[in-house]
Short mmCIF file of C-alpha atoms in Angstrom, two decimals:
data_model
loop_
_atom_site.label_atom_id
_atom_site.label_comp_id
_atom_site.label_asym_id
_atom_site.label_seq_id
_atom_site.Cartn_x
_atom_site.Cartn_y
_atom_site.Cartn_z
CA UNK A 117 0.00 0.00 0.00
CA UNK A 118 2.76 2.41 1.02
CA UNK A 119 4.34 2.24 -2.97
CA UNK A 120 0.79 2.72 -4.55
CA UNK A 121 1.07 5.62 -6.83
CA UNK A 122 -3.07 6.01 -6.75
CA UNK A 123 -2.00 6.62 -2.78
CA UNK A 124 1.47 8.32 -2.95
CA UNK A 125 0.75 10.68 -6.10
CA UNK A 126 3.02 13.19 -6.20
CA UNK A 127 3.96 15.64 -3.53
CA UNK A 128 1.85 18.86 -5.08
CA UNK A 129 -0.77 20.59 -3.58
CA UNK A 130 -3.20 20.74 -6.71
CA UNK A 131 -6.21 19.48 -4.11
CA UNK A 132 -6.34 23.06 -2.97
CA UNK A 133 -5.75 22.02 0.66
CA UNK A 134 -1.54 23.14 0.77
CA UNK A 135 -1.33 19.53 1.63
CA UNK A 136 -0.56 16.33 -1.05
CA UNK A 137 -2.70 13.46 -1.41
CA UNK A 138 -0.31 11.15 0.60
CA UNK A 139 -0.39 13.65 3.95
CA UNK A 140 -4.00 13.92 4.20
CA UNK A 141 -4.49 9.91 3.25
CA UNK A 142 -2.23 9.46 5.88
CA UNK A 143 -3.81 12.39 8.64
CA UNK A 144 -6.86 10.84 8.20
CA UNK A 145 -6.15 7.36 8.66
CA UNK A 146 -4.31 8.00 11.85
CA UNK A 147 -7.32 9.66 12.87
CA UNK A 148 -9.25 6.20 12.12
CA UNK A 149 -6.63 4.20 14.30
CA UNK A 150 -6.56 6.53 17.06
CA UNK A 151 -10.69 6.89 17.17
CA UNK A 152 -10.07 2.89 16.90
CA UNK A 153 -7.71 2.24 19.57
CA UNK A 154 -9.56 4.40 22.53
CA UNK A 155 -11.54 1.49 22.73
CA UNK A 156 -8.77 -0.31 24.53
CA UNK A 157 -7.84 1.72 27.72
CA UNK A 158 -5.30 -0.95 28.29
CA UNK A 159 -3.21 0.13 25.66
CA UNK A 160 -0.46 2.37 27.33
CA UNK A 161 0.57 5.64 25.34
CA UNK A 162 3.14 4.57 23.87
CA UNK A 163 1.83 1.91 22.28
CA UNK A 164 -0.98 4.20 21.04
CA UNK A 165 1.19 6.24 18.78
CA UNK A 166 3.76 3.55 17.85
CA UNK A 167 0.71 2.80 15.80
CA UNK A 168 -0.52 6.08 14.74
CA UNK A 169 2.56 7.29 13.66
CA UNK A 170 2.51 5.31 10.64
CA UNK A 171 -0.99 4.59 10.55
CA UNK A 172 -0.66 2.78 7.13
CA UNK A 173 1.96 -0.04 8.12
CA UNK A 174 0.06 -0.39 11.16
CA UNK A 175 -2.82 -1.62 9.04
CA UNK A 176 -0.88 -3.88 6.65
CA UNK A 177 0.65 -5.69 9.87
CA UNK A 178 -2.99 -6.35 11.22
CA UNK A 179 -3.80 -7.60 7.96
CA UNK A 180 -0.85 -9.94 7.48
CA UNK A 181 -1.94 -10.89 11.03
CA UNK A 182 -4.99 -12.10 10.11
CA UNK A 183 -3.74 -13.56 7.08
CA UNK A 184 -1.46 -15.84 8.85
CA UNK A 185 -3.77 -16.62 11.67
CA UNK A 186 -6.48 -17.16 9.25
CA UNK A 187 -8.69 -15.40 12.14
CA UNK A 188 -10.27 -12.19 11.03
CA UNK A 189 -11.31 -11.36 14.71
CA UNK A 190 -8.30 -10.40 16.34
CA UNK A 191 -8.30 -7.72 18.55
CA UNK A 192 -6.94 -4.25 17.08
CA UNK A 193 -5.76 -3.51 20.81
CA UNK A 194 -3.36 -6.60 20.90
CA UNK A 195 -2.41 -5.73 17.31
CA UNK A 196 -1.08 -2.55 18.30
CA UNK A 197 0.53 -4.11 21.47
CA UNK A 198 2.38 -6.91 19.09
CA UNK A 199 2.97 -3.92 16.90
CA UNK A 200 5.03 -1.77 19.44
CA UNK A 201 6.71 -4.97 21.09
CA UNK A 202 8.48 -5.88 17.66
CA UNK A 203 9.17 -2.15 16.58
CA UNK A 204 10.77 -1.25 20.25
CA UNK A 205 13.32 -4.46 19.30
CA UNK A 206 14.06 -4.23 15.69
CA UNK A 207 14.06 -0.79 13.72
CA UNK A 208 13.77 -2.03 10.43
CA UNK A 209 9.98 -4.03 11.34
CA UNK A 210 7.65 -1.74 9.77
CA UNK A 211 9.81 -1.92 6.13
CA UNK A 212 9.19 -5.87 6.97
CA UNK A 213 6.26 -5.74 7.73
CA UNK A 214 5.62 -3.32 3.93
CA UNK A 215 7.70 -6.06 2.10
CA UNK A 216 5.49 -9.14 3.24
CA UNK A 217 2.45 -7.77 3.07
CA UNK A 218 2.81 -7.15 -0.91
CA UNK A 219 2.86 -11.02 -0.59
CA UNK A 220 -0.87 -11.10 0.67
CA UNK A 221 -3.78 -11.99 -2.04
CA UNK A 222 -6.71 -12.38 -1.26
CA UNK A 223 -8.38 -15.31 -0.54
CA UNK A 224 -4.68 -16.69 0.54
CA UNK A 225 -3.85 -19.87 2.79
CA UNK A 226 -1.55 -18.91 5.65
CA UNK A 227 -0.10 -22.42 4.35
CA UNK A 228 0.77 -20.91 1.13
CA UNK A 229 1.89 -16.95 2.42
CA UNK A 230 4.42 -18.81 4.49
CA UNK A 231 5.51 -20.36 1.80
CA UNK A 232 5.59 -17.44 -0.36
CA UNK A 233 7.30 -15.94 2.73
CA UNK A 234 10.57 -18.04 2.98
CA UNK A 235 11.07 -17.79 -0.81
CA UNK A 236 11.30 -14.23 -0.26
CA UNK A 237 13.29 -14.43 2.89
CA UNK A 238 10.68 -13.31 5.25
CA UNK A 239 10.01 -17.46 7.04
CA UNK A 240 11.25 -15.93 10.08
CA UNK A 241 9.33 -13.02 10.40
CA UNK A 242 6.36 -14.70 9.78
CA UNK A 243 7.17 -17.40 12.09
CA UNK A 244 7.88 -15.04 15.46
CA UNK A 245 4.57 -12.56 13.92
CA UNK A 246 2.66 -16.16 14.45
CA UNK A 247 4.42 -16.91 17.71
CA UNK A 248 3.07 -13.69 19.20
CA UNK A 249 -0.59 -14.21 18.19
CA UNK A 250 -0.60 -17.26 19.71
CA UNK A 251 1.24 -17.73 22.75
CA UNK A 252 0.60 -14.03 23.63
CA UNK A 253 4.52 -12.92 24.00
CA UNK A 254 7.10 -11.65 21.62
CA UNK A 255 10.70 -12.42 21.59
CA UNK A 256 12.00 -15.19 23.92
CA UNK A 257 13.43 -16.14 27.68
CA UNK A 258 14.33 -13.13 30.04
CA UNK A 259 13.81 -10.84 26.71
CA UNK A 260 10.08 -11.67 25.88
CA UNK A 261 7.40 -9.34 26.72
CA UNK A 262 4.02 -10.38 27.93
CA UNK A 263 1.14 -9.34 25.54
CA UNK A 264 -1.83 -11.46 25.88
CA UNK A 265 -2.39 -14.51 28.63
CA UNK A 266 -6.19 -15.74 28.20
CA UNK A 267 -6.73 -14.15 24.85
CA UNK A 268 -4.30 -15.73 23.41
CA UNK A 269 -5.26 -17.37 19.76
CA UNK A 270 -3.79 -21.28 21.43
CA UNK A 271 -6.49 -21.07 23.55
CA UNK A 272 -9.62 -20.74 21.26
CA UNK A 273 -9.35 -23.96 19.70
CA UNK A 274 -10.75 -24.84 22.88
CA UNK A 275 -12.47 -22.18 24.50
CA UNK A 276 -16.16 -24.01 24.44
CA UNK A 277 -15.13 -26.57 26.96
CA UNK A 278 -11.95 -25.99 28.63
CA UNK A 279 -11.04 -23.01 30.86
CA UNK A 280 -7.81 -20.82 30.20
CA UNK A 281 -4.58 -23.23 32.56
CA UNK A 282 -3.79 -20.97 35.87
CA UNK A 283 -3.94 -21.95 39.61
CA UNK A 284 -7.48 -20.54 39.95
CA UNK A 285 -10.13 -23.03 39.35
CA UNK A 286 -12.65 -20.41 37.21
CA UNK A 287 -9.92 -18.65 35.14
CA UNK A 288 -7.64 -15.75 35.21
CA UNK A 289 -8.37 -13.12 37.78
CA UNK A 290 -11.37 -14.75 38.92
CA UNK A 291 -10.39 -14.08 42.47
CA UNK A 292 -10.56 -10.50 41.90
CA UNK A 293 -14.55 -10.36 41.50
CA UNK A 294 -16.92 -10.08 44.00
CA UNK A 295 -17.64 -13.63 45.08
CA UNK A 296 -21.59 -14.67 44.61
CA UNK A 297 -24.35 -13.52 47.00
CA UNK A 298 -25.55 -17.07 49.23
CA UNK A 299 -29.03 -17.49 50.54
CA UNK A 300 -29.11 -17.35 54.43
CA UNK A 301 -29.83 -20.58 55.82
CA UNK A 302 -33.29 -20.11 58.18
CA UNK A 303 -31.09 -22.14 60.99
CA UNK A 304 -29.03 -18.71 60.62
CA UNK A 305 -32.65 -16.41 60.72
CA UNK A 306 -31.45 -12.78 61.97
CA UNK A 307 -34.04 -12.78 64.57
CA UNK A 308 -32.29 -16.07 66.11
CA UNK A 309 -30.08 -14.20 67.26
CA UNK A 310 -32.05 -11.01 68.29
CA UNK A 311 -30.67 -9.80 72.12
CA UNK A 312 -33.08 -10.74 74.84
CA UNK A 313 -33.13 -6.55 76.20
CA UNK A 314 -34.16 -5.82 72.27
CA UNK A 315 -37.59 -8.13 72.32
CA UNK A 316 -38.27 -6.95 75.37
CA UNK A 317 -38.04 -3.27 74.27
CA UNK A 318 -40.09 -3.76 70.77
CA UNK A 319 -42.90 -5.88 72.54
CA UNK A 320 -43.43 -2.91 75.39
CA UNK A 321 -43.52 -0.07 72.62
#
């Protein structure tokens, strides 16, 4: 998308607006992913304009995402959390991310863009970009970063009948809910235990 010339144009300001096509493509859709990603407080600021400041790769990595995943409902917020893990570690991601989304047709396998992928030397990349979706980290050992635990894409295979592995019993964080309101028992009837000097005081009124 970035080398499009219907996008790029030239750098003139025949549109009236002292601006070329390119800047105001690009203005406007980092207004979309901004609008987008204040949906997901989560997201810390820097993460936030990791992705709006070049709005367009942005989109072509959550598009390769889902094109490798094969799941078009991944979340934008843990897109732009992948997205700032791998551009914080390796400077040249987003012209990786350009090169191997030209690769992406539509209607593609993720069998056959991987494929595509290592003939064009980009295996790797998509290899760690699938890593990340679905074990919910990026890089490796003391170096990884957390992303995702229970959203994690490993875990929806199975969602429908197993929960997410931790040491609480009804998934992650359950603990930190307000546990469920219980019916009193009548053995354990308030007026049971009702002091003796407070009857006496109601039945004289």
């Amino acid at each position: 998308m970035e080398n499009d010339p219907s996008i790029i144009g030239s750098n003139t300001t025949e549109n009236g607006t002292g601006f070329s096509r390119r800047e105001l493509l690009k203005g406007l859709t980092s207004a979309m992913v901004a609008t987008t990603l204040l949906g997901f407080p989560f997201l810390s600021q820097a993460e936030k304009e990791t992705a709006t400041q070049d709005p367009v790769i942005f989109g072509q990595f959550y598009l390769v995402s889902q094109a490798i995943t094969e799941h078009r409902n991944i979340s934008e917020g843990s897109s732009a959390q992948i997205y700032n893990a791998f551009y914080r570690s390796q400077p040249d991601f987003p012209a990786q991310v350009s090169k191997l989304h030209a690769l992406v047709k539509p209607g593609q396998a993720a069998k056959d863009l991987q494929e595509v992928a290592k003939q064009n030397g980009l295996g790797e990349l998509v290899t760690r970009i699938v890593t990340a979706w679905y074990t919910g980290t990026v890089g490796h050992g003391t170096d990884s970063i957390l992303i995702a635990y229970k959203d994690a894409l490993m875990y929806r295979p199975v969602s429908d009948g197993l929960i997410v592995p931790t040491y609480c019993g009804n998934g992650p964080l359950y603990f930190t809910a307000a546990p469920p309101a219980a019916a009193m028992p009548e053995s354990m009837n308030a007026d049971r235990f009702t002091h003796p000097s407070e009857t006496n005081v109601v039945s004289k009124a």
